[in-house]
Short mmCIF file of C-alpha atoms in Angstrom, two decimals:
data_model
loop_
_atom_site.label_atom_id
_atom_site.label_comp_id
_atom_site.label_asym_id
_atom_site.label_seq_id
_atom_site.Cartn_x
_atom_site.Cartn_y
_atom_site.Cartn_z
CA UNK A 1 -13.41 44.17 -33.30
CA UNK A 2 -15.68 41.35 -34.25
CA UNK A 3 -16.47 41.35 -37.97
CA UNK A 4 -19.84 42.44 -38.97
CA UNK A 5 -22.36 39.44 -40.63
CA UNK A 6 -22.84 40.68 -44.58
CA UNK A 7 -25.38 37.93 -45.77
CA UNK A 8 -28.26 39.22 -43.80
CA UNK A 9 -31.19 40.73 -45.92
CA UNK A 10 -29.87 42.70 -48.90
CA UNK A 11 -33.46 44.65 -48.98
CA UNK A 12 -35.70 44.82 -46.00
CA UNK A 13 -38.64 45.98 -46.30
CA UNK A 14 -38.85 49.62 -43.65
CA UNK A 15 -40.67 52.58 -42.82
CA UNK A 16 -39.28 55.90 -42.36
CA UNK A 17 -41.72 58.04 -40.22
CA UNK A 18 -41.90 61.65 -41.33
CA UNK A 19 -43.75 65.02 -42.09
CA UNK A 20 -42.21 68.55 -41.60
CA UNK A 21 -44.43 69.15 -39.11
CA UNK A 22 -41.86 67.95 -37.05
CA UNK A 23 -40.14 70.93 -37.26
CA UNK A 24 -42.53 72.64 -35.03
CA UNK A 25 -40.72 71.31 -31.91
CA UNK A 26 -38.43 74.60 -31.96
CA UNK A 27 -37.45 76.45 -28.86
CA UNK A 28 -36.49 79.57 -30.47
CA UNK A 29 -33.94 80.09 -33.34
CA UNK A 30 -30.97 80.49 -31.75
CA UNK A 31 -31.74 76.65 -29.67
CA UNK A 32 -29.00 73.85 -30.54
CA UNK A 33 -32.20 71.49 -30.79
CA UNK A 34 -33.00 72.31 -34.48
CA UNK A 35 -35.31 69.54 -36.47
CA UNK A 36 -34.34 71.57 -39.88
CA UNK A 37 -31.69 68.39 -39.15
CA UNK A 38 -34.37 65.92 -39.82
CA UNK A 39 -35.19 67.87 -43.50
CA UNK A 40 -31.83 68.23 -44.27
CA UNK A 41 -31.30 64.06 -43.82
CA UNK A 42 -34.87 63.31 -45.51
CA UNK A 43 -33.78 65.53 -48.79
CA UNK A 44 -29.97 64.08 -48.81
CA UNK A 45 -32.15 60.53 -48.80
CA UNK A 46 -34.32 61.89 -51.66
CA UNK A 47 -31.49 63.46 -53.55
CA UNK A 48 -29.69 60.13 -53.29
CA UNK A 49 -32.71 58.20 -54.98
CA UNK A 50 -32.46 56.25 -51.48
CA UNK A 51 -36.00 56.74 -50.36
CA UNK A 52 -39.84 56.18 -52.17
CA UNK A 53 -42.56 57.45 -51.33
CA UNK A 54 -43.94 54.10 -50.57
CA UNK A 55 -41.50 53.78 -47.56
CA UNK A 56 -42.78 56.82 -45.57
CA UNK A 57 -45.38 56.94 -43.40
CA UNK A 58 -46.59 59.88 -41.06
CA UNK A 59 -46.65 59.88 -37.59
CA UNK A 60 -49.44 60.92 -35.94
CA UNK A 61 -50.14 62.30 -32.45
CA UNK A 62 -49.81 60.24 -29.70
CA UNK A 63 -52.56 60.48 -27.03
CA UNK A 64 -52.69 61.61 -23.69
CA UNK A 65 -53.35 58.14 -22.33
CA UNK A 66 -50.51 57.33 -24.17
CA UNK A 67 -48.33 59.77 -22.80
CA UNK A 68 -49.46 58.59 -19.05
CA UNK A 69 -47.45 55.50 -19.64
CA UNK A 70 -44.13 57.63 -18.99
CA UNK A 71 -45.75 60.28 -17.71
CA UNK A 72 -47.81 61.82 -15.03
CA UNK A 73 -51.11 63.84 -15.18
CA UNK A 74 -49.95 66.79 -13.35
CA UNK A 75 -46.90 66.74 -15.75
CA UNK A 76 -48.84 66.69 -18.90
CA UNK A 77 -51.18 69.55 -17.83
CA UNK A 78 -48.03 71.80 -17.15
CA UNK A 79 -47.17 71.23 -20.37
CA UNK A 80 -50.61 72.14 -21.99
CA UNK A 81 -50.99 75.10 -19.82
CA UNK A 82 -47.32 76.39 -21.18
CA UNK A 83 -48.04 75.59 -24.88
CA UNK A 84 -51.19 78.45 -24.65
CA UNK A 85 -49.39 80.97 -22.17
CA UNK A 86 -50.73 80.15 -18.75
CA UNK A 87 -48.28 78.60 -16.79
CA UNK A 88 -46.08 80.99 -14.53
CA UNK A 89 -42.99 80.83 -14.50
CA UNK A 90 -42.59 79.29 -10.52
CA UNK A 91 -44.97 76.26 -11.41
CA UNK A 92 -42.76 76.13 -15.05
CA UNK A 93 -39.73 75.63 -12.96
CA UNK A 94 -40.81 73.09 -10.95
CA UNK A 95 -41.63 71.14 -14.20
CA UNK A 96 -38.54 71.88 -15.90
CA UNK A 97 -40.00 74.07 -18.09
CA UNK A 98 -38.87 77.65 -18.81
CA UNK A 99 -35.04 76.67 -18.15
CA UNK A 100 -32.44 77.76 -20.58
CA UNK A 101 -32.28 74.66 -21.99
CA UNK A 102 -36.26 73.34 -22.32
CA UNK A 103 -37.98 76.95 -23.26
CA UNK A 104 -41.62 77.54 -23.47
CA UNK A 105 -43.04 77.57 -26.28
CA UNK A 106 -46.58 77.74 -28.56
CA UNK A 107 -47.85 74.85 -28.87
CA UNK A 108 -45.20 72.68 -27.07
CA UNK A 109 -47.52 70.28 -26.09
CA UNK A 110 -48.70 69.21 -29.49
CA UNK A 111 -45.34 69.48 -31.10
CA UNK A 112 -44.19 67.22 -28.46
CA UNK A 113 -46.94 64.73 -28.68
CA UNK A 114 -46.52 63.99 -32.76
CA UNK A 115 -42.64 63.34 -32.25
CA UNK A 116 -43.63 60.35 -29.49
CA UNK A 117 -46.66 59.52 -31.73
CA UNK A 118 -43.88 59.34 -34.43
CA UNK A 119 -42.33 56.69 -32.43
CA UNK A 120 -45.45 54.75 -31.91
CA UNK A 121 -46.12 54.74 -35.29
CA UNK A 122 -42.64 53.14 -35.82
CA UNK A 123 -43.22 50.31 -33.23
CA UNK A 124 -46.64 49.55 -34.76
CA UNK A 125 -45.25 49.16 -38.43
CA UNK A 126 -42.69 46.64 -36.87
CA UNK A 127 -44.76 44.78 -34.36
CA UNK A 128 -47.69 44.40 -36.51
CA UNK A 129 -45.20 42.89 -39.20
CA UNK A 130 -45.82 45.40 -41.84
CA UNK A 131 -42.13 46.24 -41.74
CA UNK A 132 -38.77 44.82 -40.83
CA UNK A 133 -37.12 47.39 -39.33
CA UNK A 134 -38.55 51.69 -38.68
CA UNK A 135 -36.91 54.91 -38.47
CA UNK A 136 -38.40 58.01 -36.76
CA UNK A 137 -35.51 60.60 -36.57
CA UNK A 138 -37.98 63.27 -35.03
CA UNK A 139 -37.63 60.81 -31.64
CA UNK A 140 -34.91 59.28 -29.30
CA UNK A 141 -35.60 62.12 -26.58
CA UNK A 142 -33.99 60.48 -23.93
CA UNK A 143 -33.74 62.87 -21.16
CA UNK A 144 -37.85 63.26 -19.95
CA UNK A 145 -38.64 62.35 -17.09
CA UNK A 146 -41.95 61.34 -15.66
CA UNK A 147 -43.00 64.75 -14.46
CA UNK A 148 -39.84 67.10 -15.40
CA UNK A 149 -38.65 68.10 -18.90
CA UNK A 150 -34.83 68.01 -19.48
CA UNK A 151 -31.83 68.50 -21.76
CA UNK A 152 -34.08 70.12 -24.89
CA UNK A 153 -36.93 66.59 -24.15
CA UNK A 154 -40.48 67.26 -23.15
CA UNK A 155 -42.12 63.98 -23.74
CA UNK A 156 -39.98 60.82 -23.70
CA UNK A 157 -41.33 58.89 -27.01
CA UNK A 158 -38.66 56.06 -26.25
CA UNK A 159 -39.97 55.63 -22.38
CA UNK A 160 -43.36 55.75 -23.63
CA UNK A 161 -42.82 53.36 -26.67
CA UNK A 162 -40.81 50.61 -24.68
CA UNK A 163 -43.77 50.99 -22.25
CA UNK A 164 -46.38 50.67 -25.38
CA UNK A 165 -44.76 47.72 -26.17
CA UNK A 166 -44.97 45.74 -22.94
CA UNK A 167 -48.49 46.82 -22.33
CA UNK A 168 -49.75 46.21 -25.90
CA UNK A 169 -46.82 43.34 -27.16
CA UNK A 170 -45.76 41.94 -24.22
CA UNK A 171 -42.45 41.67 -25.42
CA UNK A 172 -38.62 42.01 -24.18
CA UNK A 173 -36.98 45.36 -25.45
CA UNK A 174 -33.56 46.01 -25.48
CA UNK A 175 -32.84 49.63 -25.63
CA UNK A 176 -29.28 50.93 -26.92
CA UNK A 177 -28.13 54.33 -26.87
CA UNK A 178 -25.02 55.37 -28.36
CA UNK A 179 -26.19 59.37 -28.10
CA UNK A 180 -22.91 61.31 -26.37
CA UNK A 181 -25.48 62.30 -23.50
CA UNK A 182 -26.23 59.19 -21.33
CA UNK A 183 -29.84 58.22 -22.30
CA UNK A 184 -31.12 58.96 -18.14
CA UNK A 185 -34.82 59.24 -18.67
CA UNK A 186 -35.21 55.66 -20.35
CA UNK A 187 -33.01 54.67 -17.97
CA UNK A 188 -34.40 55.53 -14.59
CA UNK A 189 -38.11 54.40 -15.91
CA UNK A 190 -36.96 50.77 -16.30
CA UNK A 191 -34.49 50.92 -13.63
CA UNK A 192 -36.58 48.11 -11.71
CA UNK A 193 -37.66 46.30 -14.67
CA UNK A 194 -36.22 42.85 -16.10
CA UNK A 195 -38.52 43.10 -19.41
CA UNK A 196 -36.30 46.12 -20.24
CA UNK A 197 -32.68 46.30 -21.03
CA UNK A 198 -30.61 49.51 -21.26
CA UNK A 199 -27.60 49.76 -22.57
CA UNK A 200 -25.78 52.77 -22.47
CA UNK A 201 -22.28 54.27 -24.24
CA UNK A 202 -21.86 57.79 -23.76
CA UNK A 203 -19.07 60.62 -22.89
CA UNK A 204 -18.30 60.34 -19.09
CA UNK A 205 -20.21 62.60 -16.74
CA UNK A 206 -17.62 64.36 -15.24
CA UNK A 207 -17.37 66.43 -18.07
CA UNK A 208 -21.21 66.51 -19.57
CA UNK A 209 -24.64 66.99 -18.99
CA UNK A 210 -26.41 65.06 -17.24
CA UNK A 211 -23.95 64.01 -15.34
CA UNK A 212 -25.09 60.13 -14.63
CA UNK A 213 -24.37 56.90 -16.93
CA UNK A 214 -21.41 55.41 -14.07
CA UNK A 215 -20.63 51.62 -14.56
CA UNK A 216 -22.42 51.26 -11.19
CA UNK A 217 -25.64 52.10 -12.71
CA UNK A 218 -26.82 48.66 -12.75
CA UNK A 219 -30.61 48.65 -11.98
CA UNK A 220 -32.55 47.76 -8.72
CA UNK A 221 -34.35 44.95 -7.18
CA UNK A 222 -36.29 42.39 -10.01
CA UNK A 223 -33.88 44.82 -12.42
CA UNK A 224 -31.03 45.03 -11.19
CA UNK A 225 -28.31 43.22 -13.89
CA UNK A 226 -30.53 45.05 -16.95
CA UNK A 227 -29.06 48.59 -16.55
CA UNK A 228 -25.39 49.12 -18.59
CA UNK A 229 -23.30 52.03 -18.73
CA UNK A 230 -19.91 52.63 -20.52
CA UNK A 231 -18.68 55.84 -19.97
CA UNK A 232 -16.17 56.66 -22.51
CA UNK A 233 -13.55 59.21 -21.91
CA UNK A 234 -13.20 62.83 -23.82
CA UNK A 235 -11.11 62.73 -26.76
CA UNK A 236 -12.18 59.28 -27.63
CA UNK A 237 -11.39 58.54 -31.23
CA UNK A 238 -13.09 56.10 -33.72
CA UNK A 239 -11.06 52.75 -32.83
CA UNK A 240 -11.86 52.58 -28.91
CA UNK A 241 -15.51 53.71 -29.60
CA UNK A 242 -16.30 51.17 -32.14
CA UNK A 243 -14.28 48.55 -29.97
CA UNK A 244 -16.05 49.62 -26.95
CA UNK A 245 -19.46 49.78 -28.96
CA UNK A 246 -19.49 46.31 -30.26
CA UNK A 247 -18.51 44.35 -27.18
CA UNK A 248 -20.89 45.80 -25.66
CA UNK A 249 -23.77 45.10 -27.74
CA UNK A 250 -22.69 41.56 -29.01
CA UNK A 251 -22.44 40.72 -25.12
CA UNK A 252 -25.64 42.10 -23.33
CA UNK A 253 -27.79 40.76 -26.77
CA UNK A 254 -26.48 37.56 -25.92
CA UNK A 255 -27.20 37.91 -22.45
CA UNK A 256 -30.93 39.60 -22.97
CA UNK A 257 -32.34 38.00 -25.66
CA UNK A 258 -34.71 40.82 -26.44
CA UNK A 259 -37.66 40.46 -29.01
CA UNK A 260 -37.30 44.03 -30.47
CA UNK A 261 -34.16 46.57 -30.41
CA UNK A 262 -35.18 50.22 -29.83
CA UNK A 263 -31.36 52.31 -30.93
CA UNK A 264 -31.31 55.81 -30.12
CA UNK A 265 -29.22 57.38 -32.29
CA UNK A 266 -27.79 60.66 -31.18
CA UNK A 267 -25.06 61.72 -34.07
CA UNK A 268 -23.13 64.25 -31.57
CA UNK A 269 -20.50 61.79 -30.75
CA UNK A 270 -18.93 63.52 -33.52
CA UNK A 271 -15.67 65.71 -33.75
CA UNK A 272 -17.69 68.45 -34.88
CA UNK A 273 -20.30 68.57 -32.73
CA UNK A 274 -20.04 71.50 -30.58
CA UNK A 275 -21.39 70.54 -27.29
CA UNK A 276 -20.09 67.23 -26.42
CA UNK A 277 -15.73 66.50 -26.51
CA UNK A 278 -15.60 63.11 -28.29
CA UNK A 279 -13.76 62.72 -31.74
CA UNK A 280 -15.40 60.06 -33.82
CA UNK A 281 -16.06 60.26 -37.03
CA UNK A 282 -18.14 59.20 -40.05
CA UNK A 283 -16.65 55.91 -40.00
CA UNK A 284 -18.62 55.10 -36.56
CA UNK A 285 -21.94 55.94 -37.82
CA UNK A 286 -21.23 53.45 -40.89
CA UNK A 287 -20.90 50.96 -37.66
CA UNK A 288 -23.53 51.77 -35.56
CA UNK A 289 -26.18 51.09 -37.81
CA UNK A 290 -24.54 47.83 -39.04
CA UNK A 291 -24.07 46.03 -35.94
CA UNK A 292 -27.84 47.11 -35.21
CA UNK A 293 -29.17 45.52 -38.35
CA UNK A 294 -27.37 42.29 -38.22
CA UNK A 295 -28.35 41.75 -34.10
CA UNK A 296 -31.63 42.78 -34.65
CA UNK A 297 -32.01 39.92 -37.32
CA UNK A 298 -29.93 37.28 -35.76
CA UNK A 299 -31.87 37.87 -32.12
CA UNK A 300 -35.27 40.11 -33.02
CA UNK A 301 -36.49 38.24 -36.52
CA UNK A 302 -35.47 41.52 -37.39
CA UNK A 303 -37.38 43.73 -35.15
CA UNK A 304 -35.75 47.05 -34.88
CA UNK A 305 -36.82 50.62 -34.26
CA UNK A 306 -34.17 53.55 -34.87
CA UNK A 307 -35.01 56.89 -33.27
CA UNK A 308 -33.03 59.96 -33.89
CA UNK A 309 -31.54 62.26 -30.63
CA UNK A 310 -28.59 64.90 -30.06
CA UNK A 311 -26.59 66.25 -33.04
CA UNK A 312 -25.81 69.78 -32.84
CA UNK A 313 -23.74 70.03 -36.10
CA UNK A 314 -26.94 69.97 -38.24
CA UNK A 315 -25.65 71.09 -41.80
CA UNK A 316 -21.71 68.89 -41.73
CA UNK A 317 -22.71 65.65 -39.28
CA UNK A 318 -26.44 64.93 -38.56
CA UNK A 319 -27.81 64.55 -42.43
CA UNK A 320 -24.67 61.69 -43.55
CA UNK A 321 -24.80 60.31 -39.97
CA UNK A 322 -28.67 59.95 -40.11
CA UNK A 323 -29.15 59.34 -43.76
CA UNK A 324 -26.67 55.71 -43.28
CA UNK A 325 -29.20 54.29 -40.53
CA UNK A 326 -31.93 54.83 -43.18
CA UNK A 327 -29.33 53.67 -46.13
CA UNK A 328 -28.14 50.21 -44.38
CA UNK A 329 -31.92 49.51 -42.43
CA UNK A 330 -33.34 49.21 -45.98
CA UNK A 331 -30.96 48.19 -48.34
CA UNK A 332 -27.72 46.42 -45.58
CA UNK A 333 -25.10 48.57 -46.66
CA UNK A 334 -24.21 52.06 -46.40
CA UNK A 335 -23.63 54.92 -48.34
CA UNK A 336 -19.77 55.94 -50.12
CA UNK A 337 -18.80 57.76 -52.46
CA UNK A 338 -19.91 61.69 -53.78
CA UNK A 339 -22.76 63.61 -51.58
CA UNK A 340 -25.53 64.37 -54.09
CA UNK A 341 -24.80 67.52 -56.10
CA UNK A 342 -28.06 68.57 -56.20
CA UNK A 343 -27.96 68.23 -52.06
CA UNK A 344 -24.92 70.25 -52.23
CA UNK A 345 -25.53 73.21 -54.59
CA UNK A 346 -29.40 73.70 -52.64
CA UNK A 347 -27.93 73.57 -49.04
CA UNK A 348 -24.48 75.34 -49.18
CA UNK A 349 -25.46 78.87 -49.79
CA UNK A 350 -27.78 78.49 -46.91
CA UNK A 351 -25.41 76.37 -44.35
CA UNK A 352 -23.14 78.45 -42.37
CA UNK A 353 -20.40 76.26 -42.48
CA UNK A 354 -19.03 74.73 -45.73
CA UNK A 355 -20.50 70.98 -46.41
CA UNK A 356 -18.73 68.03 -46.74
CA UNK A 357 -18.43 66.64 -50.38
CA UNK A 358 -18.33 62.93 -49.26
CA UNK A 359 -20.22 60.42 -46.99
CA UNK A 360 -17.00 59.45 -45.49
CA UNK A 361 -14.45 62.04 -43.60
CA UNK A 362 -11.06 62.76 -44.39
CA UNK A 363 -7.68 61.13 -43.04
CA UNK A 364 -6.11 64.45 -40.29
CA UNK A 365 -9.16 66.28 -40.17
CA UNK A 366 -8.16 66.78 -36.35
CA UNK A 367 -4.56 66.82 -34.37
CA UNK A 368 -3.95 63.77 -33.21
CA UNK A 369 -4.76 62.95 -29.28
CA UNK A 370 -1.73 62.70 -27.65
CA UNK A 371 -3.60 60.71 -24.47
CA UNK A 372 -4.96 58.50 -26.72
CA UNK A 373 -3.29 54.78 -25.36
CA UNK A 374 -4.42 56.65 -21.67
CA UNK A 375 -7.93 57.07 -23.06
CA UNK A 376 -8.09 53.64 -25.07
CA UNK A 377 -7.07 51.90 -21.52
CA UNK A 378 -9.51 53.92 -19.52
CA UNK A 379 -12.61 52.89 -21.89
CA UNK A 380 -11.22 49.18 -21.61
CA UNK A 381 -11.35 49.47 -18.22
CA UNK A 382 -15.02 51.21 -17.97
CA UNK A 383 -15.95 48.39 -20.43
CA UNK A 384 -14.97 45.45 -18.43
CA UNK A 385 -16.35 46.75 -15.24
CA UNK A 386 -19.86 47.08 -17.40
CA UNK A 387 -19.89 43.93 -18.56
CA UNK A 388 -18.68 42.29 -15.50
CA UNK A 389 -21.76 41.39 -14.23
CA UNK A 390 -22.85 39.33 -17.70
CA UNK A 391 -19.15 37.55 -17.67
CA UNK A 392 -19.07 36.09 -13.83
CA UNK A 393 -22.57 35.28 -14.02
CA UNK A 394 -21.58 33.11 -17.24
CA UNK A 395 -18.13 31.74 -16.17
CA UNK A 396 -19.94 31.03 -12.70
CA UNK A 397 -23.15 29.17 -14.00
CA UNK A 398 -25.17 30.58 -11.48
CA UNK A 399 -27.37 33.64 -10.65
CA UNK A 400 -25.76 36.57 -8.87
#
């Protein structure tokens, strides 16, 4: 693995978008989606004398014309109707709303709306050069659709921001996401679109929701060649993610030259995350951040926005995983060391599970894989076959 750049920026000036307001997007209690994830990472920040008040900004509702850029009328009104109690269930279906995973609930629609106008309030700070780089962990809801709600995501603030940003910047984005779900609804909105680069590394489909994300995925007419997937085998372990990880962004970078670098950051790529089957570990959310910082500078002038996305073990994974994006965006290196005892002693009584002690995790915390040279090869493979488009079209010289 290529050796990350260390002379960038020591301090760069970012924004962290937040207010607990956010934690109104709540199914019910006994969801996986639980924002109480986002609190837990913006006190560990506090607690760690990492954030000021001068670096966080609120987000603020995004509008309905807004919305309309990733999202239809007849969509939107569904969703308004459900947030006061007067859509049935037949017309929720049809939506995607009402399911076991994407619940009705009060006031969906305006819950929904401040998380994408969290988003847009990110992209603003950056574009309009107030900041470097912006976080907005309340976003990176990857699965919406243009009229159907999906996998816990009403409103699709990274669809709608990359679409923000061509209408209002006119700008190339490059979107990553390295969430364990493959990141469809961004996907499938750009499919067609050579302003827009996806990029994709996720657990396989045969084995997780939703299902799509195949190395074949490439993108169609003016966009096909801007559509990467890496589907990464079950059981994969730090090493081959990370390898697999930066290839993959140093390459299609290169290739894309984007202005700004959206990252969706879903943290349930995790060994302890309980609805996904990969087994990284805290060492790979030291990385992701890192490699996102340095391309964003050598390719963006530093543009970057970080959104947040799955993690399902909120109390162990999602606050250290989370609070290192925030750590190395601002300051270029992450956190080591001690967890705040003050963190500690105020969230173990109430976390079900016993928290870590450290930002890093420790040596045999699982058994090892005993397919892991099979699973290494396979992501090799799946790697090769996603970048093969970028490497004939270079060793040829010539458009494909």
């Amino acid at each position: 693995m290529a050796k990350l750049a260390r002379d960038r920026d020591v301090n760069c000036h970012s924004a962290f978008v937040y207010s607990d307001e956010i934690t109104k997007y709540r199914f019910r209690d006994d969801h996986p989606f639980n924002q109480m994830r986002v609190i837990l990472t913006y006190e560990l920040l506090k607690h760690s004398n990492a954030l000021d008040e001068e670096n966080i900004i609120p987000p603020r509702l995004a509008s309905e014309e807004e919305l309309h850029l990733a999202h239809n009328k007849a969509y939107i009104n569904a969703v308004k109707k459900a947030s006061i109690g007067e859509l049935s269930e037949d017309d929720g279906l049809e939506y995607g709303i009402g399911t076991e995973d994407t619940p009705m609930f009060e006031n969906m629609h305006e819950a929904a709306s401040l998380l994408v106008g969290g988003t847009l309030t990110a992209v603003d700070s950056v574009m309009q050069g107030n900041v470097k780089h912006a976080l907005n962990l309340g976003g990176g809801l990857h699965h919406g659709f243009q009229r159907k709600a999906s996998g816990f995501c009403i409103y699709n603030d990274g669809a709608v921001a990359i679409q923000y940003l061509r209408k209002h910047y006119d700008v190339k984005v490059l979107y990553i996401d390295t969430d364990a779900h493959h990141g469809d609804g961004v996907q499938w909105a750009f499919y067609d679109d050579p302003n827009v680069c996806t990029l994709s590394i996720h657990e396989t489909g045969r084995y997780l929701f939703p299902g799509t994300g195949n190395v074949n995925e490439r993108g169609i007419k003016e966009g096909y060649g801007y559509s990467f997937n890496v589907p990464i085998d079950a059981f994969t372990e730090d090493e081959s993610f990370q390898q697999v990880y930066d290839s993959a962004f140093r390459e299609v970078v290169e290739y894309f030259q984007p202005d700004v670098i959206i990252s969706q950051n879903g943290a349930d790529a995790h060994v302890h995350d309980p609805l996904t089957h990969l087994c990284t570990t805290m060492s790979t959310f030291e990385l992701i951040p890192q490699l996102a910082h340095e391309l964003a500078h050598q390719y963006c002038d530093g543009k970057w926005i970080a959104l947040g996305g799955g993690g399902y073990d909120i109390w162990r994974v999602v606050p250290r995983a989370w609070a290192q994006i925030w750590k190395v965006m601002s300051t270029s290196t992450p956190f080591y060391g001690e967890l705040p005892e003050q963190w500690l002693s105020k969230w173990n009584e109430k976390s079900p599970v016993q928290l870590p002690t450290h930002w890093n995790d420790p040596t045999g915390m699982y058994k090892p894989i005993p397919r892991k040279p099979e699973i290494t090869e396979k992501n090799e493979k799946a790697l090769e076959k996603a970048l093969q488009f970028i490497r004939l079209k270079y060793n040829s010289g010539q458009s494909l």
